[in-house]
Coordinates of C-alpha atoms in Angstrom, one line a residue:
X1 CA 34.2 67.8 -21.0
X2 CA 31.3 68.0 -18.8
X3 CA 29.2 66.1 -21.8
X4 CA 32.0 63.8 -21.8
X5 CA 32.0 63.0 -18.4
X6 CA 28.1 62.8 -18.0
X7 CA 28.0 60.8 -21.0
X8 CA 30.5 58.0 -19.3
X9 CA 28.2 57.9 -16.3
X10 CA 25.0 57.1 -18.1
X11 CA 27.2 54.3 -19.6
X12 CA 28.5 53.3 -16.5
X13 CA 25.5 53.5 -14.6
X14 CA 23.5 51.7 -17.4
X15 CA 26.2 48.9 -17.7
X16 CA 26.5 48.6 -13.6
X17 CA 22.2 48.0 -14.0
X18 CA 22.6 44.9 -16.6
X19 CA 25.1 43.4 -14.3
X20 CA 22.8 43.9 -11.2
X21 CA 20.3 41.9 -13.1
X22 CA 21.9 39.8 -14.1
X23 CA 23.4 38.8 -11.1
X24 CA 19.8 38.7 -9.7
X25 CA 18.6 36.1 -12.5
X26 CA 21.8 33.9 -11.1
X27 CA 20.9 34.6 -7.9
X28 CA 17.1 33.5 -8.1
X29 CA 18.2 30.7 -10.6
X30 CA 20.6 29.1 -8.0
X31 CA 18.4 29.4 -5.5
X32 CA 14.9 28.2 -6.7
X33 CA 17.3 25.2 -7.9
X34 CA 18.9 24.1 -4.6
X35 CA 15.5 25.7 -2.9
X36 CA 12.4 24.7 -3.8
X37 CA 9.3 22.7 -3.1
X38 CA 7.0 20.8 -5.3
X39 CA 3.1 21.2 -5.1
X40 CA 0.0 19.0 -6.2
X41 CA -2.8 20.7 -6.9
X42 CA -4.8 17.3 -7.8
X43 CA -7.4 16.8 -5.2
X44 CA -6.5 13.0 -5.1
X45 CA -3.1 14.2 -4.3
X46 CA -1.9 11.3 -6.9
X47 CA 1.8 12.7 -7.2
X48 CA 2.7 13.1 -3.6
X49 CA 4.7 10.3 -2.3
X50 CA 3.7 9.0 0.7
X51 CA 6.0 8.6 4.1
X52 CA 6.6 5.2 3.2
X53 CA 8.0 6.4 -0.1
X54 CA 9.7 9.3 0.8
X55 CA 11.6 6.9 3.2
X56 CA 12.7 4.0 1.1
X57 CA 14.4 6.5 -1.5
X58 CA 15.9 8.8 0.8
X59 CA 17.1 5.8 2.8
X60 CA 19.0 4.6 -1.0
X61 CA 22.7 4.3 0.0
X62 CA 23.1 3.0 -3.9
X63 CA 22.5 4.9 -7.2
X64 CA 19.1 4.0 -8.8
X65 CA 18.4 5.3 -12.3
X66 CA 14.6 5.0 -13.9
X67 CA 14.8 4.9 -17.6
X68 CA 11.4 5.5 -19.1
X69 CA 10.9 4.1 -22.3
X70 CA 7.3 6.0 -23.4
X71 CA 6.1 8.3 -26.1
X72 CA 4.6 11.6 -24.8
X73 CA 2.0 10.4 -26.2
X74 CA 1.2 7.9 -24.3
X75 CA -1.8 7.5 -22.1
X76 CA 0.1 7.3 -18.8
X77 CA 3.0 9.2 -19.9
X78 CA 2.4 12.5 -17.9
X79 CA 1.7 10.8 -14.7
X80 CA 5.1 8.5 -14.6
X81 CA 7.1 11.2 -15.3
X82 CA 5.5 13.5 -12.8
X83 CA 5.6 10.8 -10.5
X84 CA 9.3 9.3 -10.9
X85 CA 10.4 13.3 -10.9
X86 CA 9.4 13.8 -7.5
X87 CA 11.4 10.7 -6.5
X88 CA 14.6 11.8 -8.2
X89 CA 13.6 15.5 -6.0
X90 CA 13.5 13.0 -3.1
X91 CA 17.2 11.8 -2.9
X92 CA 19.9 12.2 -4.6
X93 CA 20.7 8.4 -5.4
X94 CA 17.7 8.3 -7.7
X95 CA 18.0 9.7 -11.3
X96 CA 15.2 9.9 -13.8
X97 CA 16.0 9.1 -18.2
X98 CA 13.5 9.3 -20.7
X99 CA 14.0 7.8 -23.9
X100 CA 10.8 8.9 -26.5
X101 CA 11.5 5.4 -28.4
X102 CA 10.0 7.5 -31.5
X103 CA 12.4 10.0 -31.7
X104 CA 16.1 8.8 -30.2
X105 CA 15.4 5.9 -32.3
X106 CA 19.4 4.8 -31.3
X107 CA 20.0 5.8 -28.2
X108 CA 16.5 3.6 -27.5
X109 CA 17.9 0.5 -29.5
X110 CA 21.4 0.4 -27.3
X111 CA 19.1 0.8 -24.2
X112 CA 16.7 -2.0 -25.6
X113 CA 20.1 -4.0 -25.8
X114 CA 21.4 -3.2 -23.0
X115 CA 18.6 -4.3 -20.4
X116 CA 17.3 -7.1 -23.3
X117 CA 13.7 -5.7 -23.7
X118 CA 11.3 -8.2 -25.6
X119 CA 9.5 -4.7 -25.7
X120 CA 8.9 -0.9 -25.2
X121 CA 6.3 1.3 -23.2
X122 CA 8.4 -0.1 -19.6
X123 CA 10.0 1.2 -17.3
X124 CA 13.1 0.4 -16.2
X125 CA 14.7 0.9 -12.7
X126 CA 18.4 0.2 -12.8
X127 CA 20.6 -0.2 -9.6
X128 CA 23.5 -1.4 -11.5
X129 CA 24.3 -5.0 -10.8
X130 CA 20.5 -5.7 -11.1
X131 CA 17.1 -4.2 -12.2
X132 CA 13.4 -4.0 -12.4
X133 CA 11.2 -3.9 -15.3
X134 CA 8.0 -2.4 -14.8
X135 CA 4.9 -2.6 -17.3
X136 CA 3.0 0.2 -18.0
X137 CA 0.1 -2.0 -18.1
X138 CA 1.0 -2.8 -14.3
X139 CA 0.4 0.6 -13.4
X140 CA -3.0 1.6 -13.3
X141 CA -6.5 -0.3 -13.1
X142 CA -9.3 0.3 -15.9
X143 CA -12.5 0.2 -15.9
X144 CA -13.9 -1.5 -19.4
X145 CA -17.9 -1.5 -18.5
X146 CA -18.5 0.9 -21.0
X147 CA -16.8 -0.5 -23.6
X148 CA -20.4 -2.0 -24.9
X149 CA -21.8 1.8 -25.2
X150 CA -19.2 2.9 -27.6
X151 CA -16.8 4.0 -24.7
X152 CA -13.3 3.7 -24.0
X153 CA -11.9 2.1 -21.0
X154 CA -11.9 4.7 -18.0
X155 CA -8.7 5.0 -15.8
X156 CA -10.4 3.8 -11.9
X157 CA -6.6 3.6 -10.3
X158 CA -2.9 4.9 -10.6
X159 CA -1.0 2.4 -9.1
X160 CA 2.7 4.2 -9.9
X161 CA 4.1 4.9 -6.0
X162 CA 2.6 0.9 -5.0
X163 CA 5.0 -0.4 -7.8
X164 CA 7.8 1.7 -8.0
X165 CA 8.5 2.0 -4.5
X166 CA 8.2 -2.1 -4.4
X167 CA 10.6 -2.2 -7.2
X168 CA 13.0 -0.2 -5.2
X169 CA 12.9 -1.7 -2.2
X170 CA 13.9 -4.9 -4.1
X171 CA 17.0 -2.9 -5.4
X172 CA 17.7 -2.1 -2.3
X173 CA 17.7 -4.9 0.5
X174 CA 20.5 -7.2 0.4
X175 CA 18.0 -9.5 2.1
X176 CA 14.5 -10.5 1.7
X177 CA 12.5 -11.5 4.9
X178 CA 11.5 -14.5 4.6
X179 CA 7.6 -15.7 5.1
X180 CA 6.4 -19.2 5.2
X181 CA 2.9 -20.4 4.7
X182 CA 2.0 -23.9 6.8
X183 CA 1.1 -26.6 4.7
X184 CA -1.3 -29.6 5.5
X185 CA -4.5 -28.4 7.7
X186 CA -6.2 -27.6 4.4
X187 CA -4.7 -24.4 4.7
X188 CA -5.4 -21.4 2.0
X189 CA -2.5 -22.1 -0.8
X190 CA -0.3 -19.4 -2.5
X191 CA -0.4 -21.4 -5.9
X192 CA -4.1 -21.8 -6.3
X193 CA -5.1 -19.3 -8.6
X194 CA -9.0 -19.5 -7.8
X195 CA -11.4 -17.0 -5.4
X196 CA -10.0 -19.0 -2.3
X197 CA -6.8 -19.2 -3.5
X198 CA -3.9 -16.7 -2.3
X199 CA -2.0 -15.8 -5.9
X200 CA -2.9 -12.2 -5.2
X201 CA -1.4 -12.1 -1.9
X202 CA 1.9 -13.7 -3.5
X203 CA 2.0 -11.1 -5.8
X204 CA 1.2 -8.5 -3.1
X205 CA 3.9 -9.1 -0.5
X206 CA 6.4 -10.3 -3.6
X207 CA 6.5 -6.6 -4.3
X208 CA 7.3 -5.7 -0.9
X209 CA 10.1 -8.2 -1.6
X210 CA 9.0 -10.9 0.5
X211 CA 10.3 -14.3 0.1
X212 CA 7.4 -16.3 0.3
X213 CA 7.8 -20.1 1.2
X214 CA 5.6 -23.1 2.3
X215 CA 6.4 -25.3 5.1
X216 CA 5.1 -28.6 6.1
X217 CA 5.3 -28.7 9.8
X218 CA 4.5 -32.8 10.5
X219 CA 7.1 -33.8 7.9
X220 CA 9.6 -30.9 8.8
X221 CA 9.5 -30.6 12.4
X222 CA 11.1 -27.4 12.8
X223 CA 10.5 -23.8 11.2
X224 CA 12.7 -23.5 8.2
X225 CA 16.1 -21.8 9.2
X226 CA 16.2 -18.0 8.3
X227 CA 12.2 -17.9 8.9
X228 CA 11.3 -14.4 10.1
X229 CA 7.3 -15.0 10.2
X230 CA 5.2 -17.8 10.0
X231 CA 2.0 -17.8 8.0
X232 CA -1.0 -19.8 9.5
X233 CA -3.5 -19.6 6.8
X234 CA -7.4 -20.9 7.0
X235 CA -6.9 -24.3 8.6
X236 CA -9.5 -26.7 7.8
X237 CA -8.4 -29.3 10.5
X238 CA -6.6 -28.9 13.8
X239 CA -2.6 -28.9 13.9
X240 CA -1.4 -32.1 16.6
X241 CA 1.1 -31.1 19.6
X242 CA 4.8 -31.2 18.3
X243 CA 3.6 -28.9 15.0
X244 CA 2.4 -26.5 17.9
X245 CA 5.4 -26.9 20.0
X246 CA 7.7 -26.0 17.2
X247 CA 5.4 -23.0 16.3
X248 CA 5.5 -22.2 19.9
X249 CA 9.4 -22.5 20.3
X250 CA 10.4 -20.1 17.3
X251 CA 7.6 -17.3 18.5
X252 CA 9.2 -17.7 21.9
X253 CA 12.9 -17.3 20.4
X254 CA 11.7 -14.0 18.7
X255 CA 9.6 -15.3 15.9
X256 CA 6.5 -13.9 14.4
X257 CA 2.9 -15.3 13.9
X258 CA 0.2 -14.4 11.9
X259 CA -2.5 -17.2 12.5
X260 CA -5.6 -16.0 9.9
X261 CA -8.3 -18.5 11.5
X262 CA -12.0 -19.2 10.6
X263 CA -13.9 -20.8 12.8
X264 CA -13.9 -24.4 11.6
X265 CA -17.5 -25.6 11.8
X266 CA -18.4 -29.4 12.3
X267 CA -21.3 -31.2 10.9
X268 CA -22.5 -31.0 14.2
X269 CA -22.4 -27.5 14.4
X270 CA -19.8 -27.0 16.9
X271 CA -16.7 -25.0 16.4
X272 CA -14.0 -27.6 16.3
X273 CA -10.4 -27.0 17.8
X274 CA -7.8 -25.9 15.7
X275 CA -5.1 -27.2 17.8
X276 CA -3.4 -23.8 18.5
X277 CA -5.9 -22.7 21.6
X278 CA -2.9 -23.3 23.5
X279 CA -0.4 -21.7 22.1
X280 CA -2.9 -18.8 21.7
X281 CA -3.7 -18.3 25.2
X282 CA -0.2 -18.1 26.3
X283 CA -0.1 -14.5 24.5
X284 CA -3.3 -13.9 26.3
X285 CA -5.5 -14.6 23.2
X286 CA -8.8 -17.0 22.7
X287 CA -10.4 -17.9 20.6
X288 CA -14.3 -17.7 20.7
X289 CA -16.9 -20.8 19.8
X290 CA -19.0 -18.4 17.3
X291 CA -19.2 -16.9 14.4
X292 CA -19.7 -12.8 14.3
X293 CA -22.5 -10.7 13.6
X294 CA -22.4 -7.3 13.3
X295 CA -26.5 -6.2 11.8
X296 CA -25.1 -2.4 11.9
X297 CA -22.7 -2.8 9.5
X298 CA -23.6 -5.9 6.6
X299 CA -23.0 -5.8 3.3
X300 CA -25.9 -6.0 0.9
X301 CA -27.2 -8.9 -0.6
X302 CA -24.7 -11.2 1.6
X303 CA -25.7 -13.1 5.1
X304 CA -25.5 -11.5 8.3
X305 CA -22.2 -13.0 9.0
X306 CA -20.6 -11.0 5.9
X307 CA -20.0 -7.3 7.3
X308 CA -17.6 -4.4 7.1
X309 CA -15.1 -3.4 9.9
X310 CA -14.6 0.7 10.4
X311 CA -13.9 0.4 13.7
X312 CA -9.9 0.1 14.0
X313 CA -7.4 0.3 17.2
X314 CA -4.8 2.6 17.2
X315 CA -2.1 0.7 16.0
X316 CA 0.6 1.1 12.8
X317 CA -1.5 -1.7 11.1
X318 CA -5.0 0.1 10.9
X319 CA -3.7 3.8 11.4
X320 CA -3.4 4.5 7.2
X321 CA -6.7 2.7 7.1
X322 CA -8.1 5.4 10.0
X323 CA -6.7 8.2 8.5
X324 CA -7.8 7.7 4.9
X325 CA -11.6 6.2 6.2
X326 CA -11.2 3.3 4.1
X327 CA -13.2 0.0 5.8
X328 CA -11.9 -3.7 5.1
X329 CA -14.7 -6.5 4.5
X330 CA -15.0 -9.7 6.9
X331 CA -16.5 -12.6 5.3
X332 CA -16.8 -15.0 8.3
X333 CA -15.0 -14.4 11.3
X334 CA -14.6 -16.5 15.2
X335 CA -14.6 -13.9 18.3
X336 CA -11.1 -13.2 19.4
X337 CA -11.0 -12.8 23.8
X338 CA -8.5 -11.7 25.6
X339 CA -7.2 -12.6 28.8
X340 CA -6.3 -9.5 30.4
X341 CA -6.2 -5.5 29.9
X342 CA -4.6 -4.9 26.6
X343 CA -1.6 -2.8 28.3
X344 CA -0.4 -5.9 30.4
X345 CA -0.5 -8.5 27.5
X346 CA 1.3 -5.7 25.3
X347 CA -2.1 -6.6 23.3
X348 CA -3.6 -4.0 21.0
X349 CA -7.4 -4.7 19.2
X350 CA -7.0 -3.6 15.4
X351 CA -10.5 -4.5 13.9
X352 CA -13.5 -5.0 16.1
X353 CA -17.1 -4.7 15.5
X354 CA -19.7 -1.8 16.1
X355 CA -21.0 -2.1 19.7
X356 CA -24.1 -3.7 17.7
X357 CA -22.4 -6.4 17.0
X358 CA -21.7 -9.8 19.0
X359 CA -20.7 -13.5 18.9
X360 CA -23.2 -15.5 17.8
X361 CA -22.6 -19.0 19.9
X362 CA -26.2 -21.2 18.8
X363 CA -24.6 -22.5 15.3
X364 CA -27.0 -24.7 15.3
X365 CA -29.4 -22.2 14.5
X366 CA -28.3 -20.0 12.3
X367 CA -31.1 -19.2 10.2
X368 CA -33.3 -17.3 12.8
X369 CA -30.0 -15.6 14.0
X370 CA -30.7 -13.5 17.2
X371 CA -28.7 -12.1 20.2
X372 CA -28.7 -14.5 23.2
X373 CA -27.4 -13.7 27.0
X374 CA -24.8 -16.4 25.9
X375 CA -23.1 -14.4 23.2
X376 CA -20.3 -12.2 23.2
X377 CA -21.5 -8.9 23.5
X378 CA -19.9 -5.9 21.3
X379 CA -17.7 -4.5 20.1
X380 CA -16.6 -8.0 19.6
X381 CA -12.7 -8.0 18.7
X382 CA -11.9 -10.2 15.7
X383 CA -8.2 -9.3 14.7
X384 CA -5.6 -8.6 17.8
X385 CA -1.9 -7.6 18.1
X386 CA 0.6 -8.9 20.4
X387 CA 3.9 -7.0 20.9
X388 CA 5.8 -8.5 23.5
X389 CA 8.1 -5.4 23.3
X390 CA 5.1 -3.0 24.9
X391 CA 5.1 -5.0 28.7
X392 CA 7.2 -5.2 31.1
X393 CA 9.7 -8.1 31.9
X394 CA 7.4 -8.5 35.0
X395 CA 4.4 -8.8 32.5
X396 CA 5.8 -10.7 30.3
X397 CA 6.4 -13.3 33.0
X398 CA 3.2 -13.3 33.5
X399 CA 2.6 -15.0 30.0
X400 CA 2.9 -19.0 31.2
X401 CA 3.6 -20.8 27.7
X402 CA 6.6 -18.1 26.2
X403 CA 8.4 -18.0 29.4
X404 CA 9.2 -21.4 30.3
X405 CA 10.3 -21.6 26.7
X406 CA 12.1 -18.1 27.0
X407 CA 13.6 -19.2 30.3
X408 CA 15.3 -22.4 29.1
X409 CA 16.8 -20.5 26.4
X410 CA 18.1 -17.3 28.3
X411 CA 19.8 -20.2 31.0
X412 CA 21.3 -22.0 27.8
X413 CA 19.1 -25.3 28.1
X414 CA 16.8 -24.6 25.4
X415 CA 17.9 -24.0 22.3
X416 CA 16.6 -21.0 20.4
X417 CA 19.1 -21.5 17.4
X418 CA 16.7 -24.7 16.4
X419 CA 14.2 -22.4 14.9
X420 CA 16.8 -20.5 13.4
X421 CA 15.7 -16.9 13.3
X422 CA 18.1 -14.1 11.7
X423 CA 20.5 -12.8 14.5
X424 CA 18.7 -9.9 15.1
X425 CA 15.5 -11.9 16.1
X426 CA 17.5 -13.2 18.8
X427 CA 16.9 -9.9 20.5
X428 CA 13.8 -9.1 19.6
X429 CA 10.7 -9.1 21.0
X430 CA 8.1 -11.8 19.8
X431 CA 5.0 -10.5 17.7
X432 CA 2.0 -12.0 16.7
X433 CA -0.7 -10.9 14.7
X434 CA -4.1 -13.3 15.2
X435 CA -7.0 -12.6 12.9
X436 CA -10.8 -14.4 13.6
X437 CA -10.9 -14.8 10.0
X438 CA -8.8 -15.6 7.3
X439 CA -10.7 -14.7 4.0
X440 CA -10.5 -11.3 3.8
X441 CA -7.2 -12.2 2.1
X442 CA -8.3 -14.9 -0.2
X443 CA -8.0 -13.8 -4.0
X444 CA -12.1 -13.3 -4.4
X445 CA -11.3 -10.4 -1.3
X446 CA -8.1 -9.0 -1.2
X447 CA -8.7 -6.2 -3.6
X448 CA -12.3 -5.1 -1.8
X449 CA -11.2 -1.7 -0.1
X450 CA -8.8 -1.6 2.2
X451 CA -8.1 -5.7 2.4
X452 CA -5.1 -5.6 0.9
X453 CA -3.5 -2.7 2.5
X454 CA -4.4 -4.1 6.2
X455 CA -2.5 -7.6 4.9
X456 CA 0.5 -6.1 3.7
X457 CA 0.4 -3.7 6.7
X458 CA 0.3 -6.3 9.3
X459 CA 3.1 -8.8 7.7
X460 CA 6.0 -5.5 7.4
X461 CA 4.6 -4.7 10.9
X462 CA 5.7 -8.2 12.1
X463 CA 8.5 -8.0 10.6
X464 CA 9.3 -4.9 12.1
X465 CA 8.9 -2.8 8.6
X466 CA 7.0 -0.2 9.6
X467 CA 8.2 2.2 7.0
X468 CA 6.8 0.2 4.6
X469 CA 3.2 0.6 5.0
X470 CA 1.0 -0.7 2.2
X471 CA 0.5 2.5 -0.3
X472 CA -2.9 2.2 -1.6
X473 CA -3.5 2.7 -5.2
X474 CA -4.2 6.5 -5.8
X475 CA -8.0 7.8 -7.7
X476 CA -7.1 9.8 -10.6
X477 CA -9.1 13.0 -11.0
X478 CA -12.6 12.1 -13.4
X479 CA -13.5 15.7 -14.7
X480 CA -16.8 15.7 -16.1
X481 CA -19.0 18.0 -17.9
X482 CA -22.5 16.5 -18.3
X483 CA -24.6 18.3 -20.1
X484 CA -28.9 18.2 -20.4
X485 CA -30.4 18.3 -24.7
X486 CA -31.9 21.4 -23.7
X487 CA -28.3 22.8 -22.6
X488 CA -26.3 21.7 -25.3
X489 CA -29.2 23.6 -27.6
X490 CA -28.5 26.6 -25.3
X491 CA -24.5 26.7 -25.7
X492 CA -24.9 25.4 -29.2
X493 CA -27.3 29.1 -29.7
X494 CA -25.0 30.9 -27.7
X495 CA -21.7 29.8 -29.5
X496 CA -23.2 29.8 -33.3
X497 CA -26.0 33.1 -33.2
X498 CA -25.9 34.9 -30.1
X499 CA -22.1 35.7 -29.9
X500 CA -21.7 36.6 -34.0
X501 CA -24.7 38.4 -33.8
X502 CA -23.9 40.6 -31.2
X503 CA -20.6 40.9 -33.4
X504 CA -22.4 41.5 -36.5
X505 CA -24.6 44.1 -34.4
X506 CA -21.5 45.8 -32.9
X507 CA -19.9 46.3 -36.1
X508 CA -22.9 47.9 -37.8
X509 CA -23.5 49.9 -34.8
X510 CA -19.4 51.5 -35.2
X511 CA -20.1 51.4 -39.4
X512 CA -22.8 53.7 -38.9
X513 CA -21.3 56.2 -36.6
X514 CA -18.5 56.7 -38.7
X515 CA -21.1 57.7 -41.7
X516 CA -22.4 60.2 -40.2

């Protein structure tokens, strides 16, 4: 009975242990699935999503679903997968499919049918009544230099996050802010595919999901209705008074203004007037009669007036460009001056020059370039910020131009609705966003280092889009092994003597003791 009884409780005890772990696999299985966090051990950190990412998808109030049509085999394979996984982790409105179009041969066909693919290796990001087909080719930047030594192309950029998170935020807005580029001052055009040209930049704010217009103000007197900023890109001539008075009544109704402006240089060597001093210096801004030098910071084999700008305000524009040291290139560029102490124009400095820099004012002279008593002394500002949200009403009074124009409408006489912002401009404050130069975005120098994130910075900033800060593409990890002649003989008599001598050697050695 007693061996009976002992035997039961072994049982009982042994069965009462599986449960236990059992119920501990669950347990841990549950909870490192509702509770868990991802890591990225690259040193590039190329699979962590940045802020702006992480709040465009969780902000998804609609499903999203990223069907990947690749092979594992492919070349970019592992990094879209790891990528697009850490955006399904990210909200629970995104989904990730892959279809390996080599081995769910049918499932891949209906898919191909359903979203009418010319092609595979895409990737597709569904949001139901509409969707985004992304090339794989669109996702990273190559290197082909060594293609004439026998070498393959080499992998410079992983551009994943900068596109997917574009294509989502076109799923996702019901509305696309709408830009417009003014037309007829020999400005910079967003159709002219060469080095002056502004194609790039289309294509750059088109996948923030811009709507990107052009407006000719002497033959359309007013700002196009639904405009929430106006482009002012590299004038070559100066705008006449009623283009500037309708550029000055929508920034006073709550518009925005990014003026890009090179100093326009006559045959005389004067800086000739663009026609928007005025406007300009209502907000506090002027614009200076010289061209900038900065000898501390050029770039080789260009002229003095070419140099790099590492010196950024604190502002939401420059801040990603502080924090990840990255410096944006300034062909040519005027002097910017303002009026008053920053705080009171609600004014904030995001690029100026090193305090070795100044405004060169003797054009006239510019081959034996050297730093007068007349010129502006450094650091010379040469891009500027206005928020008209920062001051006060009291200081905002203070800004002659914007409040007569503000006044009229708030008493009903003006009438703000003729530049037709959205309703919510109405309320807002004005911004504007005036650069000393306008090249740095031209297609021959938007992609030289941080250019193109500081333009797509500053238009979401002006249109009050902070969370969509420009995501730079990410460096993928290069590891290298380079090896001397003399080493690859070493390893080479390390791999094929030493080692299966020493084995040969060892053997013998234990052959022989066991003789004896």
């Amino acid at each position: 009975m007693t061996e009976k009884r002992n035997r039961w409780l072994e049982s009982s005890t042994f069965s009462a242990g599986v449960l236990l772990v059992l119920a501990l696999v669950v347990m841990v299985n549950y909870l490192s699935w509702k509770y868990y966090k991802r890591f990225d051990w690259t040193s590039s950190k190329i699979y962590t999503l940045s802020e702006k990412s992480r709040n465009v998808v969780s902000a998804l109030d609609k499903p999203i679903e990223a069907v990947v049509f690749m092979s594992p085999g492919e070349p970019l394979f592992d990094k879209v997968h790891e990528l697009l996984t850490r955006y399904a982790a990210a909200s629970e409105n995104f989904s990730l499919r892959v279809v390996d179009p080599e081995k769910n041969l049918a499932e891949a066909q209906a898919l191909v049918n359903r979203f009418e693919l010319s092609h595979l290796d895409v990737i597709v990001l569904d949001g139901g009544d509409d969707r985004r087909v992304v090339e794989s080719a669109d996702l990273a930047d190559y290197d082909y230099s060594g293609l004439q030594a026998g070498l393959g192309p080499e992998l410079t950029g992983f551009k994943g996050e900068q596109v997917f998170t574009g294509a989502i935020v076109d799923l996702a807005e019901s509305r696309k802010p709408k830009i417009v580029f003014t037309t007829g001052h020999g400005e910079l055009r967003l159709d002219d595919p060469s080095a002056r040209g502004l194609t790039e930049l289309e294509a750059l704010l088109g996948r923030d999901n811009f709507d990107l217009e052009e407006w000719a103000p002497l033959s359309e007197p007013k700002v196009p209705a639904g405009t929430d900023a106006v482009v002012i890109a590299g004038p070559t001539v100066g705008f006449v008074a009623p283009e500037v008075e309708a550029i000055a009544e929508f920034v006073a109704g709550g518009g925005r203004l990014l003026a890009l402006l090179d100093p326009m240089i006559s045959a005389s060597g004067a800086v000739a007037s663009t026609g928007l001093e005025a406007l300009l210096s209502d907000y506090g801004v002027g614009l200076g009669a010289d061209i900038v030098i900065d000898p501390r910071n050029p770039i080789p084999f260009f002229g003095a007036e070419t140099f790099f700008v590492s010196e950024f305000g604190e502002h939401p524009v420059t801040r990603p460009l502080r924090q990840a040291d990255v410096p944006v290139i300034v062909p040519l560029a005027q002097s910017l001056l303002l009026a008053g102490e920053p705080d009171e124009l609600g004014a904030s400095v995001l690029l100026e020059t090193s305090p070795a820099g100044w405004g060169e004012s003797d054009l006239e002279n510019l081959e034996a370039i050297e730093k007068g008593d007349d010129d502006v002394a450094g650091p010379v500002p040469v891009a500027v910020a206005i928020d008209l949200g920062d001051t006060s009403d009291d200081e905002v009074a203070a800004t002659p131009g914007s409040n007569e124009v503000a006044e009229e409408a708030s008493d009903g006489e003006g009438d703000p609705a003729t530049a037709e912002p959205t309703a919510d401009d109405a309320e807002a404050s004005s911004r504007l966003v005036v650069f000393g130069d306008a090249d740095f975005v031209t297609n021959g120098q938007l992609r030289n280092v941080g250019n193109a994130e500081l333009a797509a910075n500053t238009v979401n900033w002006l249109v009050e889009r902070e969370n969509l800060i420009a995501i730079p593409p990410k460096k993928p990890e290069q590891v290298r092994l380079s090896l001397s002649g003399d080493e690859l003989r070493s390893v080479g008599l390390l791999v094929f003597l030493v080692l299966p001598g020493l084995a040969l050697v060892a053997g013998a050695a234990v052959y022989s003791r066991r003789r004896r």
